[in-house]
Amino acid sequence: PPCGPVENKKVLYGRQPYPDNYVDRRFLAELRRNVGVQQLRYWSVAREAGLVGQQVSCVAVFVALWSSLDGGALPPAALLWGGLLAALLGYGLHGALGGGTGGRTRWADLQSAAIFLAFTFGFSPVLKTLTESVSTDTVYAMSALMLLAHLLFFPYARPSPPGSLSLNAALFGSVCLASRLPGALHAFAMLTWALLLFALWPCLLQRLRDRAPRAFPWAAALVSLAGVGGLSGLWPGGSVLLLLTLLALTLACPLLLVRLQRHKDNIHGPWDEAEIREDLSRFLD
Amino acid sequence: MVLKIFFPQCCTTADSGLLVGCWIPDQDSAVVLAVVHYPFIPGQVKRYLTEIRSQTDVDLTVLGSWSMPKEGQEGMDSFLKDLSTIFPHSRWLQLSREIGKRGEGSVRDENEKVIIVHYDQRKVMLSQLHPVQEGVSHSKMEQSALRAVFHTVAQSHPLFFIDKYDDGPLKLTHWQSEGREASIIAELVKQGSVPVCKLLTWMLSLWSWLGSIRLLNVPPVRFISSKLSTCVQLGYRTEHLQTVSSTRKATEHMEFMRKANIFVSFLLDMALGLLLIAWLYRENRIGKLASTLVPVADHVAKELRELLEWLMGAPAGLKMNRALDQVLGRFFIYHIHLWISYIHLMSPFIEMILWYVGLSACLGLTFALSVLSDMVALLTFHIYCFYVYGARLYCLKIYGLSSLWRLFRGKKWNVLRQRVDSCSYDMDQLFIGTLLFTILLFLLPTTALYYLVFTLLRLVVVLFQGLIHLAVDLLNSFPLFAMGLRVCRPYRLAEGVKFRVLCEEEGTPLHLMMEINPIKVSAVLQYYRTPTYSCYPRDSWMALCKKLFVGELIYPWKHKTTKTD
């Protein structure tokens, strides 16, 4: 018989006068709330949200370019030269920012560029006649779907190694759109710009974000302005819509996030799953 | 224990004498094979029995005595009782017959129940119990009583040679004692067949030597000859003839039946072939056939060209990719043009070729059908080519599409683990992969339509060829002789026996009549079907559909060969 109240040591391997599921006054004393929740600051969140807005306006820029090619306002040769120039500029900026070449030599880069250009040029007559028999509505719907998929699956956390699905979806959508253009050269120009915008620009952006964090918001803002401006030539209502979306994304959504942080209520305790904090790679050879 | 005595029907009216037969050890039965009449000398009887025992494998002994009371032979009974002391025995039977009643039997020294089963000796001797056990005939231990009875009667052939016209020391009664069965024609055929078989064997060995010379065994020739059904049929007929013409007499039942079946079906085949020739060569039908062949080929080509032009337009309202459409359509039309030129080149020679080829029908109807099948295959060779092109293109496309779809999602196929894994691709791979994926996807409907059309055409041809092969196979493998035997002499192919009660009275043994139960017609087919190549579908329906969907080339009929390599 116990003499006096014996404290319940919470062990199951020793005999105790309490049943196994007994709880005493110390119940929930080890409860912790909101451990490890960061306090978000408004302006840093707004900066990160700029990436999302930037990507949306990228797509808008692409569509604007396409419509101007389609309408004949822009000659394809001019677009091609512009693209070449932009590529060279971007490549120079990428090198100037430093941060290593990632193991690729200049020769490998030149090879890749040559492969892209050769393939695209070689296939552009085929690509032009690809969707001849498909109705216009279907083509537009497919492209819209694909570009939406691109936006949804884009790796916003780390854009540099491009996510397969997002890049492929964007390229598929651009091929669909490019096949609607009047000539083979138009299609070639369109595809080159698609590559620049969807494949190479995120790499540069990532480099910018890492090495020159102060210049990053300005680049994002530039792209957004270009998007809004380009769209205004095509469809003024659309450009207003885009502007509103951008403002909502960049200004309103972070505000919402910060406000809602206050209501965060996570419960932690010894009942959680164990997390391994140690770096186990030292056990691997 | 019940003692069963199998008593031949022909002996129920025999005069008194000794019962000669065989004991079946395990099952407590006795088979009576013959009755030796009075007067006889016991020593001669013993000598004769030893002689027969050495000729056959049957353990012949004297089983007991048979008495048929007649006037003037009253002392017979006691005489017969004393006989039991002369002949060595473990048991002695005493059967007697009373006029007007069925027999009564008793066994000396033991008082046990006796069943007398009457059987028709001739039928039992000629019949064969199914399923046939070959090679086990030596071990009598494992046989059932019925099988032992049939076997004993069949083996005791030499016992039945002495008939009532023989002037030997012994007089026997059995199924042949009224006079031996013989026919002059059968004897003549037997005598004449030996040199004929020798000649045939020599000719066949010459033919197979010809077939095995180096020049004809070059791989391309072998490949072609394995595809042409005429050559295959020739091979099978050679094999069959070799089986039939071997001079060794067939010792076992199955071998004999096989030989007989092959021989009869061969005869039928040749008869039908000669009939076909007679019909074909009358009224210059060959000429008419030849003159309609070229217009038919032209008509088929014209239909094909119209089909291709329809495909090149907008078939059934489907939207095709115009450039690819034009390329494929023009390619196939050029092929048709080549084919028609070839046919026109051959047209002067067609009548002559057909005339000589028609003569080959004298080798049998199966040959004529095989030649027809080969001719159909040759005439529709262009359809086969189109099918192969379409299928290969489609297969490549499907394969490429599935692989590139995985690339689209950022995954790849792990060959080692046979599963789909994620993979981080390079930029170049992603770009080119997506481009190719788009192109293949939009060109898919065009290729799929061409593939569908040509596959359907090919399936029609294959179906027709399959029907012809089915007919050939039926002619080859149907066991005509066995079927005829089943219809005309059903007792020769026995499945079992049935018993009919003849006399059931108190105090006398039970008399049963044993009648032979012939095997069912479907069992005839099952046992005696000549194993030749049988055409049956290689794939199930589901597998066939899957192959069609993926674009694999289909060869739906599989030829099962009987060669055991």
mmCIF file with all atom_site columns, N, CA and C in Angstrom, chain B residues 75-113:
data_model
loop_
_atom_site.group_PDB
_atom_site.id
_atom_site.type_symbol
_atom_site.label_atom_id
_atom_site.label_alt_id
_atom_site.label_comp_id
_atom_site.label_asym_id
_atom_site.label_entity_id
_atom_site.label_seq_id
_atom_site.pdbx_PDB_ins_code
_atom_site.Cartn_x
_atom_site.Cartn_y
_atom_site.Cartn_z
_atom_site.occupancy
_atom_site.B_iso_or_equiv
_atom_site.pdbx_formal_charge
_atom_site.auth_seq_id
_atom_site.auth_comp_id
_atom_site.auth_asym_id
_atom_site.auth_atom_id
_atom_site.pdbx_PDB_model_num
ATOM 1   N N  . GLY B 1 75  ? -22.045 -92.876 -69.967 1.00 0.00 ? 75  GLY B N  1
ATOM 2   C CA . GLY B 1 75  ? -20.925 -93.047 -69.032 1.00 0.00 ? 75  GLY B CA 1
ATOM 3   C C  . GLY B 1 75  ? -19.974 -91.856 -69.032 1.00 0.00 ? 75  GLY B C  1
ATOM 4   N N  . MET B 1 76  ? -20.338 -90.837 -69.805 1.00 0.00 ? 76  MET B N  1
ATOM 5   C CA . MET B 1 76  ? -19.428 -89.709 -69.992 1.00 0.00 ? 76  MET B CA 1
ATOM 6   C C  . MET B 1 76  ? -19.161 -88.985 -68.695 1.00 0.00 ? 76  MET B C  1
ATOM 7   N N  . ASP B 1 77  ? -20.172 -88.836 -67.897 1.00 0.00 ? 77  ASP B N  1
ATOM 8   C CA . ASP B 1 77  ? -20.027 -88.014 -66.701 1.00 0.00 ? 77  ASP B CA 1
ATOM 9   C C  . ASP B 1 77  ? -18.950 -88.536 -65.784 1.00 0.00 ? 77  ASP B C  1
ATOM 10  N N  . SER B 1 78  ? -19.045 -89.815 -65.515 1.00 0.00 ? 78  SER B N  1
ATOM 11  C CA . SER B 1 78  ? -18.061 -90.364 -64.575 1.00 0.00 ? 78  SER B CA 1
ATOM 12  C C  . SER B 1 78  ? -16.680 -90.337 -65.186 1.00 0.00 ? 78  SER B C  1
ATOM 13  N N  . PHE B 1 79  ? -16.604 -90.553 -66.537 1.00 0.00 ? 79  PHE B N  1
ATOM 14  C CA . PHE B 1 79  ? -15.317 -90.507 -67.220 1.00 0.00 ? 79  PHE B CA 1
ATOM 15  C C  . PHE B 1 79  ? -14.713 -89.124 -67.065 1.00 0.00 ? 79  PHE B C  1
ATOM 16  N N  . LEU B 1 80  ? -15.546 -88.118 -67.246 1.00 0.00 ? 80  LEU B N  1
ATOM 17  C CA . LEU B 1 80  ? -15.037 -86.757 -67.155 1.00 0.00 ? 80  LEU B CA 1
ATOM 18  C C  . LEU B 1 80  ? -14.597 -86.435 -65.740 1.00 0.00 ? 80  LEU B C  1
ATOM 19  N N  . LYS B 1 81  ? -15.303 -87.032 -64.748 1.00 0.00 ? 81  LYS B N  1
ATOM 20  C CA . LYS B 1 81  ? -14.885 -86.748 -63.377 1.00 0.00 ? 81  LYS B CA 1
ATOM 21  C C  . LYS B 1 81  ? -13.511 -87.318 -63.114 1.00 0.00 ? 81  LYS B C  1
ATOM 22  N N  . ASP B 1 82  ? -13.225 -88.481 -63.747 1.00 0.00 ? 82  ASP B N  1
ATOM 23  C CA . ASP B 1 82  ? -11.913 -89.084 -63.489 1.00 0.00 ? 82  ASP B CA 1
ATOM 24  C C  . ASP B 1 82  ? -10.800 -88.316 -64.155 1.00 0.00 ? 82  ASP B C  1
ATOM 25  N N  . LEU B 1 83  ? -11.145 -87.478 -65.147 1.00 0.00 ? 83  LEU B N  1
ATOM 26  C CA . LEU B 1 83  ? -10.109 -86.729 -65.864 1.00 0.00 ? 83  LEU B CA 1
ATOM 27  C C  . LEU B 1 83  ? -9.365  -85.774 -64.953 1.00 0.00 ? 83  LEU B C  1
ATOM 28  N N  . SER B 1 84  ? -10.057 -85.375 -63.871 1.00 0.00 ? 84  SER B N  1
ATOM 29  C CA . SER B 1 84  ? -9.423  -84.362 -63.028 1.00 0.00 ? 84  SER B CA 1
ATOM 30  C C  . SER B 1 84  ? -8.160  -84.879 -62.384 1.00 0.00 ? 84  SER B C  1
ATOM 31  N N  . THR B 1 85  ? -8.008  -86.172 -62.358 1.00 0.00 ? 85  THR B N  1
ATOM 32  C CA . THR B 1 85  ? -6.786  -86.706 -61.761 1.00 0.00 ? 85  THR B CA 1
ATOM 33  C C  . THR B 1 85  ? -5.632  -86.692 -62.743 1.00 0.00 ? 85  THR B C  1
ATOM 34  N N  . ILE B 1 86  ? -5.961  -86.606 -64.065 1.00 0.00 ? 86  ILE B N  1
ATOM 35  C CA . ILE B 1 86  ? -4.881  -86.710 -65.062 1.00 0.00 ? 86  ILE B CA 1
ATOM 36  C C  . ILE B 1 86  ? -4.176  -85.371 -65.223 1.00 0.00 ? 86  ILE B C  1
ATOM 37  N N  . PHE B 1 87  ? -4.973  -84.347 -65.277 1.00 0.00 ? 87  PHE B N  1
ATOM 38  C CA . PHE B 1 87  ? -4.365  -83.046 -65.579 1.00 0.00 ? 87  PHE B CA 1
ATOM 39  C C  . PHE B 1 87  ? -4.090  -82.288 -64.284 1.00 0.00 ? 87  PHE B C  1
ATOM 40  N N  . PRO B 1 88  ? -2.925  -81.649 -64.190 1.00 0.00 ? 88  PRO B N  1
ATOM 41  C CA . PRO B 1 88  ? -2.595  -80.893 -62.966 1.00 0.00 ? 88  PRO B CA 1
ATOM 42  C C  . PRO B 1 88  ? -3.446  -79.635 -62.893 1.00 0.00 ? 88  PRO B C  1
ATOM 43  N N  . HIS B 1 89  ? -3.977  -79.408 -61.709 1.00 0.00 ? 89  HIS B N  1
ATOM 44  C CA . HIS B 1 89  ? -4.826  -78.228 -61.580 1.00 0.00 ? 89  HIS B CA 1
ATOM 45  C C  . HIS B 1 89  ? -4.826  -77.755 -60.154 1.00 0.00 ? 89  HIS B C  1
ATOM 46  N N  . SER B 1 90  ? -5.141  -76.481 -59.964 1.00 0.00 ? 90  SER B N  1
ATOM 47  C CA . SER B 1 90  ? -5.373  -75.995 -58.597 1.00 0.00 ? 90  SER B CA 1
ATOM 48  C C  . SER B 1 90  ? -6.848  -75.995 -58.294 1.00 0.00 ? 90  SER B C  1
ATOM 49  N N  . ARG B 1 91  ? -7.625  -75.819 -59.328 1.00 0.00 ? 91  ARG B N  1
ATOM 50  C CA . ARG B 1 91  ? -9.076  -75.862 -59.189 1.00 0.00 ? 91  ARG B CA 1
ATOM 51  C C  . ARG B 1 91  ? -9.616  -76.606 -60.385 1.00 0.00 ? 91  ARG B C  1
ATOM 52  N N  . TRP B 1 92  ? -10.746 -77.227 -60.237 1.00 0.00 ? 92  TRP B N  1
ATOM 53  C CA . TRP B 1 92  ? -11.318 -77.970 -61.356 1.00 0.00 ? 92  TRP B CA 1
ATOM 54  C C  . TRP B 1 92  ? -12.755 -77.537 -61.530 1.00 0.00 ? 92  TRP B C  1
ATOM 55  N N  . LEU B 1 93  ? -13.092 -77.162 -62.793 1.00 0.00 ? 93  LEU B N  1
ATOM 56  C CA . LEU B 1 93  ? -14.459 -76.743 -63.055 1.00 0.00 ? 93  LEU B CA 1
ATOM 57  C C  . LEU B 1 93  ? -15.207 -77.887 -63.693 1.00 0.00 ? 93  LEU B C  1
ATOM 58  N N  . GLN B 1 94  ? -16.485 -77.932 -63.385 1.00 0.00 ? 94  GLN B N  1
ATOM 59  C CA . GLN B 1 94  ? -17.304 -78.944 -64.052 1.00 0.00 ? 94  GLN B CA 1
ATOM 60  C C  . GLN B 1 94  ? -18.553 -78.253 -64.539 1.00 0.00 ? 94  GLN B C  1
ATOM 61  N N  . LEU B 1 95  ? -18.609 -78.034 -65.858 1.00 0.00 ? 95  LEU B N  1
ATOM 62  C CA . LEU B 1 95  ? -19.785 -77.368 -66.395 1.00 0.00 ? 95  LEU B CA 1
ATOM 63  C C  . LEU B 1 95  ? -20.569 -78.369 -67.206 1.00 0.00 ? 95  LEU B C  1
ATOM 64  N N  . SER B 1 96  ? -21.863 -78.294 -67.094 1.00 0.00 ? 96  SER B N  1
ATOM 65  C CA . SER B 1 96  ? -22.671 -79.215 -67.886 1.00 0.00 ? 96  SER B CA 1
ATOM 66  C C  . SER B 1 96  ? -23.866 -78.482 -68.427 1.00 0.00 ? 96  SER B C  1
ATOM 67  N N  . ARG B 1 97  ? -24.435 -79.035 -69.471 1.00 0.00 ? 97  ARG B N  1
ATOM 68  C CA . ARG B 1 97  ? -25.534 -78.358 -70.138 1.00 0.00 ? 97  ARG B CA 1
ATOM 69  C C  . ARG B 1 97  ? -26.713 -79.276 -70.149 1.00 0.00 ? 97  ARG B C  1
ATOM 70  N N  . GLU B 1 98  ? -27.860 -78.770 -69.854 1.00 0.00 ? 98  GLU B N  1
ATOM 71  C CA . GLU B 1 98  ? -29.070 -79.569 -69.979 1.00 0.00 ? 98  GLU B CA 1
ATOM 72  C C  . GLU B 1 98  ? -29.870 -79.028 -71.123 1.00 0.00 ? 98  GLU B C  1
ATOM 73  N N  . ILE B 1 99  ? -30.393 -79.958 -71.915 1.00 0.00 ? 99  ILE B N  1
ATOM 74  C CA . ILE B 1 99  ? -31.160 -79.514 -73.092 1.00 0.00 ? 99  ILE B CA 1
ATOM 75  C C  . ILE B 1 99  ? -32.381 -78.756 -72.607 1.00 0.00 ? 99  ILE B C  1
ATOM 76  N N  . GLY B 1 100 ? -32.604 -77.644 -73.202 1.00 0.00 ? 100 GLY B N  1
ATOM 77  C CA . GLY B 1 100 ? -33.797 -76.871 -72.854 1.00 0.00 ? 100 GLY B CA 1
ATOM 78  C C  . GLY B 1 100 ? -33.536 -75.858 -71.767 1.00 0.00 ? 100 GLY B C  1
ATOM 79  N N  . LYS B 1 101 ? -32.493 -76.075 -71.012 1.00 0.00 ? 101 LYS B N  1
ATOM 80  C CA . LYS B 1 101 ? -32.194 -75.089 -69.975 1.00 0.00 ? 101 LYS B CA 1
ATOM 81  C C  . LYS B 1 101 ? -30.791 -74.560 -70.223 1.00 0.00 ? 101 LYS B C  1
ATOM 82  N N  . ARG B 1 102 ? -30.467 -73.485 -69.581 1.00 0.00 ? 102 ARG B N  1
ATOM 83  C CA . ARG B 1 102 ? -29.091 -72.997 -69.630 1.00 0.00 ? 102 ARG B CA 1
ATOM 84  C C  . ARG B 1 102 ? -28.224 -73.894 -68.797 1.00 0.00 ? 102 ARG B C  1
ATOM 85  N N  . GLY B 1 103 ? -26.956 -73.766 -68.892 1.00 0.00 ? 103 GLY B N  1
ATOM 86  C CA . GLY B 1 103 ? -26.042 -74.686 -68.219 1.00 0.00 ? 103 GLY B CA 1
ATOM 87  C C  . GLY B 1 103 ? -26.050 -74.525 -66.708 1.00 0.00 ? 103 GLY B C  1
ATOM 88  N N  . GLU B 1 104 ? -25.531 -75.532 -66.112 1.00 0.00 ? 104 GLU B N  1
ATOM 89  C CA . GLU B 1 104 ? -25.341 -75.408 -64.674 1.00 0.00 ? 104 GLU B CA 1
ATOM 90  C C  . GLU B 1 104 ? -23.888 -75.711 -64.397 1.00 0.00 ? 104 GLU B C  1
ATOM 91  N N  . GLY B 1 105 ? -23.328 -75.040 -63.483 1.00 0.00 ? 105 GLY B N  1
ATOM 92  C CA . GLY B 1 105 ? -21.908 -75.286 -63.255 1.00 0.00 ? 105 GLY B CA 1
ATOM 93  C C  . GLY B 1 105 ? -21.664 -75.546 -61.781 1.00 0.00 ? 105 GLY B C  1
ATOM 94  N N  . SER B 1 106 ? -20.648 -76.264 -61.492 1.00 0.00 ? 106 SER B N  1
ATOM 95  C CA . SER B 1 106 ? -20.262 -76.427 -60.092 1.00 0.00 ? 106 SER B CA 1
ATOM 96  C C  . SER B 1 106 ? -18.760 -76.585 -60.019 1.00 0.00 ? 106 SER B C  1
ATOM 97  N N  . VAL B 1 107 ? -18.249 -76.246 -58.911 1.00 0.00 ? 107 VAL B N  1
ATOM 98  C CA . VAL B 1 107 ? -16.802 -76.333 -58.720 1.00 0.00 ? 107 VAL B CA 1
ATOM 99  C C  . VAL B 1 107 ? -16.535 -77.386 -57.680 1.00 0.00 ? 107 VAL B C  1
ATOM 100 N N  . ARG B 1 108 ? -15.658 -78.277 -58.005 1.00 0.00 ? 108 ARG B N  1
ATOM 101 C CA . ARG B 1 108 ? -15.392 -79.350 -57.049 1.00 0.00 ? 108 ARG B CA 1
ATOM 102 C C  . ARG B 1 108 ? -14.667 -78.822 -55.836 1.00 0.00 ? 108 ARG B C  1
ATOM 103 N N  . ASP B 1 109 ? -14.930 -79.399 -54.732 1.00 0.00 ? 109 ASP B N  1
ATOM 104 C CA . ASP B 1 109 ? -14.255 -79.129 -53.466 1.00 0.00 ? 109 ASP B CA 1
ATOM 105 C C  . ASP B 1 109 ? -14.629 -77.803 -52.847 1.00 0.00 ? 109 ASP B C  1
ATOM 106 N N  . GLU B 1 110 ? -15.215 -76.962 -53.542 1.00 0.00 ? 110 GLU B N  1
ATOM 107 C CA . GLU B 1 110 ? -15.519 -75.687 -52.892 1.00 0.00 ? 110 GLU B CA 1
ATOM 108 C C  . GLU B 1 110 ? -16.954 -75.321 -53.151 1.00 0.00 ? 110 GLU B C  1
ATOM 109 N N  . ASN B 1 111 ? -17.519 -74.672 -52.198 1.00 0.00 ? 111 ASN B N  1
ATOM 110 C CA . ASN B 1 111 ? -18.919 -74.312 -52.331 1.00 0.00 ? 111 ASN B CA 1
ATOM 111 C C  . ASN B 1 111 ? -18.993 -72.793 -52.374 1.00 0.00 ? 111 ASN B C  1
ATOM 112 N N  . GLU B 1 112 ? -18.791 -72.260 -53.526 1.00 0.00 ? 112 GLU B N  1
ATOM 113 C CA . GLU B 1 112 ? -18.828 -70.803 -53.562 1.00 0.00 ? 112 GLU B CA 1
ATOM 114 C C  . GLU B 1 112 ? -19.708 -70.354 -54.716 1.00 0.00 ? 112 GLU B C  1
ATOM 115 N N  . LYS B 1 113 ? -19.978 -69.086 -54.757 1.00 0.00 ? 113 LYS B N  1
ATOM 116 C CA . LYS B 1 113 ? -20.884 -68.536 -55.747 1.00 0.00 ? 113 LYS B CA 1
ATOM 117 C C  . LYS B 1 113 ? -20.161 -68.418 -57.080 1.00 0.00 ? 113 LYS B C  1
#
